[in-house]
Amino acid sequence: LFHLTKRRKKYEKSMKKTGKKVSLSEAFVDSSGKKVVRQNLVSQRGTKSQINYEEMPNGNTQYRYTITDKKGNTLLEQVRSRDVLNDSEFVYKINGNSYNVKFVGSDKIEILNQQTKQLDTIDLKTLLSELVDNEKAEMLDMLKKVPADELLALNKNGIKQLLKGSISSSSTLFESESISTIPNEFVFLHELGHQKDMAKNYMTAKEKELLRIAHKKVTEALDGNFEFRTLSKKEIEEADEINNTMEKLDGIVIAKEISSNKDLLKIYKKEKAAYIKKFGEDDERIDYFIRFGSGLGAEGEIVAEINALLSTPLSESMLGTRSYLLAENFPETIAYAKNLLF
């Protein structure tokens, strides 16, 4: 559904009583080159979601996301748009708030809030300092698709650097205020969602540095840069140091601000129970959000994915199924989390 091609793709459901087919989702590129995503979803609890996204050939976008409960009450009404002025300047509108975004070469990003006239600056030199030239270019192209409010969240959450990751090793490095990501806005926004969820100042500076080194080694191994060979004495000592560091820090509880919210968890557990009743708890398509066992937990992962989904419906291809099922089956959770994330 998220691989946009000139062949229209539909996901339809036949109504039991009438046999009439109802279109739940479709995605296509029309003859003019316009990209379109439309979804009409109903959760197990009867909550409806309407998602409409259009991207013109020049890059201008319109994204409307509406959620209503079975009584017709509006739980979420979000409208986003982007107007491309040129390759370096954009106008973003989010529920009536307007932002001018200007990329000044590869040095900085200037974000002007049209309502308050506040000007914020993001230091691109520092943010991209760990990347080589081609990686910087790819990451810059990705950042130009990120909405203004999410760009502002980089500063608000103290993100210092973007690092090159892979689809398997993209992660949030809390200890160094860094994000490891591929140049894909959905993946980046998922990891940024983790940073928003994170309670600050839960580690000492020394612990952050030790864990930063450990993460770097782990990332190198995940990316296939680790050679399986006889290790030197120095490498063995380094491996032991990393292992000791990870064991020392393993007991640290990651303090979460959003995914530990009691009201949010109450809503999430109701929708989770409804999903499991219908499909069972061993449904691998969505186990990331119902029984994922990382330190961040399924609750942390669902909040991070919501952060991405509310900014763009264009999920990374490998994540498309889980993102679709999240939108379909956890709309009440999405609506409540929106007020905590943005």
mmCIF file of N, CA, C and O in Angstrom, residues 133-206:
data_model
loop_
_atom_site.group_PDB
_atom_site.id
_atom_site.type_symbol
_atom_site.label_atom_id
_atom_site.label_comp_id
_atom_site.label_asym_id
_atom_site.label_seq_id
_atom_site.Cartn_x
_atom_site.Cartn_y
_atom_site.Cartn_z
ATOM 1 N N ASP A 133 30.527 13.126 2.719
ATOM 2 C CA ASP A 133 29.824 14.030 1.809
ATOM 3 C C ASP A 133 28.542 13.448 1.219
ATOM 4 O O ASP A 133 27.494 14.100 1.222
ATOM 5 N N ASN A 134 28.597 12.211 0.674
ATOM 6 C CA ASN A 134 27.396 11.650 0.051
ATOM 7 C C ASN A 134 26.312 11.364 1.097
ATOM 8 O O ASN A 134 25.117 11.511 0.828
ATOM 9 N N GLU A 135 26.731 10.995 2.312
ATOM 10 C CA GLU A 135 25.773 10.767 3.387
ATOM 11 C C GLU A 135 25.120 12.077 3.819
ATOM 12 O O GLU A 135 23.921 12.115 4.112
ATOM 13 N N LYS A 136 25.905 13.145 3.865
ATOM 14 C CA LYS A 136 25.361 14.465 4.204
ATOM 15 C C LYS A 136 24.308 14.888 3.191
ATOM 16 O O LYS A 136 23.241 15.410 3.549
ATOM 17 N N ALA A 137 24.598 14.675 1.897
ATOM 18 C CA ALA A 137 23.665 15.069 0.848
ATOM 19 C C ALA A 137 22.346 14.307 0.982
ATOM 20 O O ALA A 137 21.265 14.884 0.853
ATOM 21 N N GLU A 138 22.425 13.010 1.257
ATOM 22 C CA GLU A 138 21.216 12.195 1.421
ATOM 23 C C GLU A 138 20.418 12.626 2.642
ATOM 24 O O GLU A 138 19.182 12.698 2.606
ATOM 25 N N MET A 139 21.129 12.932 3.737
ATOM 26 C CA MET A 139 20.438 13.323 4.959
ATOM 27 C C MET A 139 19.807 14.713 4.798
ATOM 28 O O MET A 139 18.720 14.975 5.322
ATOM 29 N N LEU A 140 20.473 15.599 4.067
ATOM 30 C CA LEU A 140 19.912 16.927 3.791
ATOM 31 C C LEU A 140 18.619 16.806 2.990
ATOM 32 O O LEU A 140 17.631 17.484 3.280
ATOM 33 N N ASP A 141 18.626 15.958 1.960
ATOM 34 C CA ASP A 141 17.423 15.750 1.161
ATOM 35 C C ASP A 141 16.285 15.228 2.030
ATOM 36 O O ASP A 141 15.124 15.609 1.854
ATOM 37 N N MET A 142 16.607 14.346 2.978
ATOM 38 C CA MET A 142 15.587 13.815 3.881
ATOM 39 C C MET A 142 15.049 14.899 4.798
ATOM 40 O O MET A 142 13.836 15.031 4.986
ATOM 41 N N LEU A 143 15.932 15.723 5.360
ATOM 42 C CA LEU A 143 15.509 16.779 6.280
ATOM 43 C C LEU A 143 14.600 17.796 5.600
ATOM 44 O O LEU A 143 13.742 18.399 6.257
ATOM 45 N N LYS A 144 14.751 17.965 4.292
ATOM 46 C CA LYS A 144 13.907 18.908 3.559
ATOM 47 C C LYS A 144 12.466 18.416 3.440
ATOM 48 O O LYS A 144 11.583 19.170 3.038
ATOM 49 N N LYS A 145 12.224 17.152 3.796
ATOM 50 C CA LYS A 145 10.868 16.594 3.785
ATOM 51 C C LYS A 145 10.267 16.520 5.183
ATOM 52 O O LYS A 145 9.106 16.121 5.330
ATOM 53 N N VAL A 146 11.059 16.884 6.189
ATOM 54 C CA VAL A 146 10.600 16.800 7.576
ATOM 55 C C VAL A 146 9.833 18.065 7.938
ATOM 56 O O VAL A 146 10.325 19.171 7.716
ATOM 57 N N PRO A 147 8.628 17.953 8.501
ATOM 58 C CA PRO A 147 7.833 19.135 8.852
ATOM 59 C C PRO A 147 8.549 20.059 9.836
ATOM 60 O O PRO A 147 9.406 19.626 10.611
ATOM 61 N N ALA A 148 8.167 21.336 9.796
ATOM 62 C CA ALA A 148 8.834 22.360 10.602
ATOM 63 C C ALA A 148 8.777 22.059 12.095
ATOM 64 O O ALA A 148 9.771 22.258 12.816
ATOM 65 N N ASP A 149 7.619 21.578 12.591
ATOM 66 C CA ASP A 149 7.514 21.321 14.025
ATOM 67 C C ASP A 149 8.431 20.191 14.466
ATOM 68 O O ASP A 149 8.920 20.177 15.599
ATOM 69 N N GLU A 150 8.707 19.240 13.556
ATOM 70 C CA GLU A 150 9.619 18.151 13.895
ATOM 71 C C GLU A 150 11.076 18.611 13.804
ATOM 72 O O GLU A 150 11.928 18.138 14.559
ATOM 73 N N LEU A 151 11.366 19.527 12.889
ATOM 74 C CA LEU A 151 12.706 20.113 12.855
ATOM 75 C C LEU A 151 12.981 20.871 14.158
ATOM 76 O O LEU A 151 14.067 20.777 14.736
ATOM 77 N N LEU A 152 11.979 21.605 14.624
ATOM 78 C CA LEU A 152 12.125 22.330 15.889
ATOM 79 C C LEU A 152 12.346 21.375 17.055
ATOM 80 O O LEU A 152 13.019 21.714 18.029
ATOM 81 N N ALA A 153 11.784 20.167 16.949
ATOM 82 C CA ALA A 153 11.936 19.180 18.013
ATOM 83 C C ALA A 153 13.376 18.707 18.154
ATOM 84 O O ALA A 153 13.773 18.211 19.222
ATOM 85 N N LEU A 154 14.181 18.866 17.100
ATOM 86 C CA LEU A 154 15.604 18.516 17.208
ATOM 87 C C LEU A 154 16.272 19.365 18.283
ATOM 88 O O LEU A 154 16.993 18.854 19.147
ATOM 89 N N ASN A 155 16.044 20.675 18.214
ATOM 90 C CA ASN A 155 16.614 21.569 19.229
ATOM 91 C C ASN A 155 15.967 21.352 20.585
ATOM 92 O O ASN A 155 16.647 21.278 21.618
ATOM 93 N N LYS A 156 14.657 21.248 20.604
ATOM 94 C CA LYS A 156 13.920 21.116 21.867
ATOM 95 C C LYS A 156 14.362 19.897 22.650
ATOM 96 O O LYS A 156 14.407 19.908 23.886
ATOM 97 N N ASN A 157 14.694 18.817 21.928
ATOM 98 C CA ASN A 157 15.090 17.582 22.587
ATOM 99 C C ASN A 157 16.594 17.379 22.637
ATOM 100 O O ASN A 157 17.066 16.301 22.991
ATOM 101 N N GLY A 158 17.330 18.427 22.270
ATOM 102 C CA GLY A 158 18.786 18.398 22.430
ATOM 103 C C GLY A 158 19.510 17.428 21.531
ATOM 104 O O GLY A 158 20.568 16.897 21.906
ATOM 105 N N ILE A 159 18.979 17.185 20.322
ATOM 106 C CA ILE A 159 19.638 16.259 19.398
ATOM 107 C C ILE A 159 20.887 16.942 18.835
ATOM 108 O O ILE A 159 20.791 17.979 18.179
ATOM 109 N N LYS A 160 22.032 16.326 19.052
ATOM 110 C CA LYS A 160 23.289 16.948 18.637
ATOM 111 C C LYS A 160 23.784 16.466 17.288
ATOM 112 O O LYS A 160 24.429 17.220 16.550
ATOM 113 N N GLN A 161 23.520 15.171 16.979
ATOM 114 C CA GLN A 161 24.059 14.621 15.744
ATOM 115 C C GLN A 161 23.119 13.591 15.134
ATOM 116 O O GLN A 161 22.388 12.899 15.844
ATOM 117 N N LEU A 162 23.161 13.511 13.798
ATOM 118 C CA LEU A 162 22.537 12.413 13.071
ATOM 119 C C LEU A 162 23.645 11.499 12.577
ATOM 120 O O LEU A 162 24.640 11.964 12.012
ATOM 121 N N LEU A 163 23.492 10.216 12.801
ATOM 122 C CA LEU A 163 24.491 9.230 12.423
ATOM 123 C C LEU A 163 23.914 8.296 11.369
ATOM 124 O O LEU A 163 22.705 8.082 11.308
ATOM 125 N N LYS A 164 24.782 7.729 10.543
ATOM 126 C CA LYS A 164 24.337 6.793 9.524
ATOM 127 C C LYS A 164 23.981 5.456 10.169
ATOM 128 O O LYS A 164 24.765 4.883 10.913
ATOM 129 N N GLY A 165 22.763 4.988 9.889
ATOM 130 C CA GLY A 165 22.345 3.687 10.376
ATOM 131 C C GLY A 165 21.885 2.830 9.221
ATOM 132 O O GLY A 165 22.040 3.188 8.053
ATOM 133 N N SER A 166 21.323 1.690 9.536
ATOM 134 C CA SER A 166 20.693 0.832 8.546
ATOM 135 C C SER A 166 19.265 0.590 9.023
ATOM 136 O O SER A 166 18.909 0.987 10.135
ATOM 137 N N ILE A 167 18.464 -0.086 8.236
ATOM 138 C CA ILE A 167 17.090 -0.339 8.644
ATOM 139 C C ILE A 167 17.061 -1.210 9.898
ATOM 140 O O ILE A 167 16.143 -1.140 10.701
ATOM 141 N N SER A 168 18.105 -2.026 10.094
ATOM 142 C CA SER A 168 18.149 -2.897 11.274
ATOM 143 C C SER A 168 18.813 -2.238 12.476
ATOM 144 O O SER A 168 18.571 -2.631 13.618
ATOM 145 N N SER A 169 19.638 -1.219 12.226
ATOM 146 C CA SER A 169 20.373 -0.622 13.340
ATOM 147 C C SER A 169 19.969 0.821 13.640
ATOM 148 O O SER A 169 20.573 1.461 14.502
ATOM 149 N N SER A 170 18.947 1.353 12.940
ATOM 150 C CA SER A 170 18.476 2.700 13.269
ATOM 151 C C SER A 170 18.018 2.708 14.721
ATOM 152 O O SER A 170 17.311 1.809 15.167
ATOM 153 N N SER A 171 18.450 3.725 15.455
ATOM 154 C CA SER A 171 18.165 3.723 16.889
ATOM 155 C C SER A 171 18.296 5.126 17.451
ATOM 156 O O SER A 171 18.832 6.031 16.814
ATOM 157 N N THR A 172 17.799 5.272 18.658
ATOM 158 C CA THR A 172 17.919 6.518 19.399
ATOM 159 C C THR A 172 19.006 6.338 20.439
ATOM 160 O O THR A 172 18.914 5.443 21.285
ATOM 161 N N LEU A 173 20.035 7.148 20.359
ATOM 162 C CA LEU A 173 21.156 7.048 21.303
ATOM 163 C C LEU A 173 20.961 8.106 22.379
ATOM 164 O O LEU A 173 21.446 9.225 22.280
ATOM 165 N N PHE A 174 20.204 7.729 23.417
ATOM 166 C CA PHE A 174 19.840 8.693 24.456
ATOM 167 C C PHE A 174 21.067 9.312 25.110
ATOM 168 O O PHE A 174 21.100 10.495 25.429
ATOM 169 N N GLU A 175 22.090 8.477 25.303
ATOM 170 C CA GLU A 175 23.247 8.923 26.088
ATOM 171 C C GLU A 175 24.044 10.015 25.395
ATOM 172 O O GLU A 175 24.706 10.818 26.046
ATOM 173 N N SER A 176 23.993 10.057 24.055
ATOM 174 C CA SER A 176 24.766 11.079 23.335
ATOM 175 C C SER A 176 23.872 12.053 22.588
ATOM 176 O O SER A 176 24.348 12.827 21.767
ATOM 177 N N GLU A 177 22.551 12.010 22.896
ATOM 178 C CA GLU A 177 21.584 12.881 22.226
ATOM 179 C C GLU A 177 21.747 12.816 20.715
ATOM 180 O O GLU A 177 21.769 13.835 20.020
ATOM 181 N N SER A 178 21.868 11.597 20.188
ATOM 182 C CA SER A 178 22.051 11.374 18.756
ATOM 183 C C SER A 178 20.983 10.420 18.233
ATOM 184 O O SER A 178 20.401 9.655 18.991
ATOM 185 N N ILE A 179 20.777 10.481 16.924
ATOM 186 C CA ILE A 179 19.866 9.558 16.258
ATOM 187 C C ILE A 179 20.618 8.883 15.128
ATOM 188 O O ILE A 179 21.224 9.543 14.282
ATOM 189 N N SER A 180 20.598 7.559 15.123
ATOM 190 C CA SER A 180 21.172 6.774 14.036
ATOM 191 C C SER A 180 20.019 6.378 13.121
ATOM 192 O O SER A 180 19.058 5.750 13.559
ATOM 193 N N THR A 181 20.109 6.758 11.843
ATOM 194 C CA THR A 181 18.966 6.559 10.944
ATOM 195 C C THR A 181 19.412 6.398 9.499
ATOM 196 O O THR A 181 20.532 6.777 9.133
ATOM 197 N N ILE A 182 18.528 5.840 8.693
ATOM 198 C CA ILE A 182 18.712 5.885 7.253
ATOM 199 C C ILE A 182 18.086 7.193 6.769
ATOM 200 O O ILE A 182 17.300 7.803 7.496
ATOM 201 N N PRO A 183 18.404 7.648 5.548
ATOM 202 C CA PRO A 183 17.822 8.905 5.056
ATOM 203 C C PRO A 183 16.382 8.719 4.597
ATOM 204 O O PRO A 183 16.045 8.854 3.421
ATOM 205 N N ASN A 184 15.521 8.382 5.534
ATOM 206 C CA ASN A 184 14.095 8.176 5.292
ATOM 207 C C ASN A 184 13.342 8.894 6.392
ATOM 208 O O ASN A 184 13.576 8.636 7.578
ATOM 209 N N GLU A 185 12.418 9.795 6.021
ATOM 210 C CA GLU A 185 11.790 10.644 7.030
ATOM 211 C C GLU A 185 10.948 9.857 8.026
ATOM 212 O O GLU A 185 10.878 10.218 9.205
ATOM 213 N N PHE A 186 10.319 8.762 7.588
ATOM 214 C CA PHE A 186 9.486 7.989 8.512
ATOM 215 C C PHE A 186 10.345 7.330 9.588
ATOM 216 O O PHE A 186 10.019 7.369 10.778
ATOM 217 N N VAL A 187 11.456 6.725 9.174
ATOM 218 C CA VAL A 187 12.363 6.079 10.133
ATOM 219 C C VAL A 187 12.954 7.118 11.076
ATOM 220 O O VAL A 187 13.023 6.913 12.293
ATOM 221 N N PHE A 188 13.390 8.249 10.517
ATOM 222 C CA PHE A 188 13.938 9.330 11.344
ATOM 223 C C PHE A 188 12.919 9.825 12.362
ATOM 224 O O PHE A 188 13.226 10.007 13.544
ATOM 225 N N LEU A 189 11.663 10.026 11.919
ATOM 226 C CA LEU A 189 10.628 10.548 12.811
ATOM 227 C C LEU A 189 10.245 9.529 13.883
ATOM 228 O O LEU A 189 9.841 9.908 14.988
ATOM 229 N N HIS A 190 10.356 8.243 13.576
ATOM 230 C CA HIS A 190 10.136 7.208 14.598
ATOM 231 C C HIS A 190 11.180 7.349 15.709
ATOM 232 O O HIS A 190 10.843 7.367 16.896
ATOM 233 N N GLU A 191 12.441 7.470 15.313
ATOM 234 C CA GLU A 191 13.504 7.593 16.321
ATOM 235 C C GLU A 191 13.388 8.910 17.096
ATOM 236 O O GLU A 191 13.650 8.951 18.304
ATOM 237 N N LEU A 192 12.980 9.964 16.418
ATOM 238 C CA LEU A 192 12.768 11.241 17.098
ATOM 239 C C LEU A 192 11.636 11.118 18.111
ATOM 240 O O LEU A 192 11.654 11.739 19.181
ATOM 241 N N GLY A 193 10.649 10.287 17.789
ATOM 242 C CA GLY A 193 9.563 10.031 18.728
ATOM 243 C C GLY A 193 10.067 9.421 20.034
ATOM 244 O O GLY A 193 9.556 9.751 21.118
ATOM 245 N N HIS A 194 11.073 8.555 19.938
ATOM 246 C CA HIS A 194 11.674 8.000 21.155
ATOM 247 C C HIS A 194 12.315 9.100 21.997
ATOM 248 O O HIS A 194 12.223 9.098 23.223
ATOM 249 N N GLN A 195 12.969 10.040 21.314
ATOM 250 C CA GLN A 195 13.610 11.139 22.040
ATOM 251 C C GLN A 195 12.570 12.003 22.745
ATOM 252 O O GLN A 195 12.780 12.449 23.866
ATOM 253 N N LYS A 196 11.445 12.235 22.107
ATOM 254 C CA LYS A 196 10.374 13.011 22.743
ATOM 255 C C LYS A 196 9.838 12.292 23.983
ATOM 256 O O LYS A 196 9.426 12.925 24.961
ATOM 257 N N ASP A 197 9.826 10.979 23.910
ATOM 258 C CA ASP A 197 9.293 10.142 24.996
ATOM 259 C C ASP A 197 10.248 10.061 26.181
ATOM 260 O O ASP A 197 9.849 9.720 27.292
ATOM 261 N N MET A 198 11.495 10.410 25.918
ATOM 262 C CA MET A 198 12.548 10.188 26.912
ATOM 263 C C MET A 198 12.591 11.265 27.984
ATOM 264 O O MET A 198 12.616 12.448 27.688
ATOM 265 N N ALA A 199 12.594 10.852 29.242
ATOM 266 C CA ALA A 199 12.811 11.792 30.341
ATOM 267 C C ALA A 199 14.294 12.142 30.366
ATOM 268 O O ALA A 199 15.153 11.264 30.286
ATOM 269 N N LYS A 200 14.599 13.404 30.454
ATOM 270 C CA LYS A 200 15.997 13.847 30.350
ATOM 271 C C LYS A 200 16.762 13.678 31.664
ATOM 272 O O LYS A 200 16.200 13.582 32.740
ATOM 273 N N ASN A 201 18.090 13.667 31.529
ATOM 274 C CA ASN A 201 19.015 13.685 32.670
ATOM 275 C C ASN A 201 18.872 12.474 33.591
ATOM 276 O O ASN A 201 18.908 12.585 34.806
ATOM 277 N N TYR A 202 18.743 11.284 32.988
ATOM 278 C CA TYR A 202 18.670 10.096 33.825
ATOM 279 C C TYR A 202 20.025 9.389 33.918
ATOM 280 O O TYR A 202 20.172 8.422 34.637
ATOM 281 N N MET A 203 21.028 9.887 33.172
ATOM 282 C CA MET A 203 22.370 9.316 33.209
ATOM 283 C C MET A 203 23.397 10.376 33.569
ATOM 284 O O MET A 203 23.218 11.554 33.275
ATOM 285 N N THR A 204 24.489 9.933 34.160
ATOM 286 C CA THR A 204 25.606 10.845 34.398
ATOM 287 C C THR A 204 26.373 11.012 33.095
ATOM 288 O O THR A 204 26.238 10.204 32.167
ATOM 289 N N ALA A 205 27.208 12.035 33.021
ATOM 290 C CA ALA A 205 27.991 12.285 31.810
ATOM 291 C C ALA A 205 28.933 11.114 31.514
ATOM 292 O O ALA A 205 29.120 10.724 30.351
ATOM 293 N N LYS A 206 29.518 10.531 32.544
ATOM 294 C CA LYS A 206 30.437 9.403 32.362
ATOM 295 C C LYS A 206 29.697 8.189 31.814
ATOM 296 O O LYS A 206 30.178 7.495 30.904
#
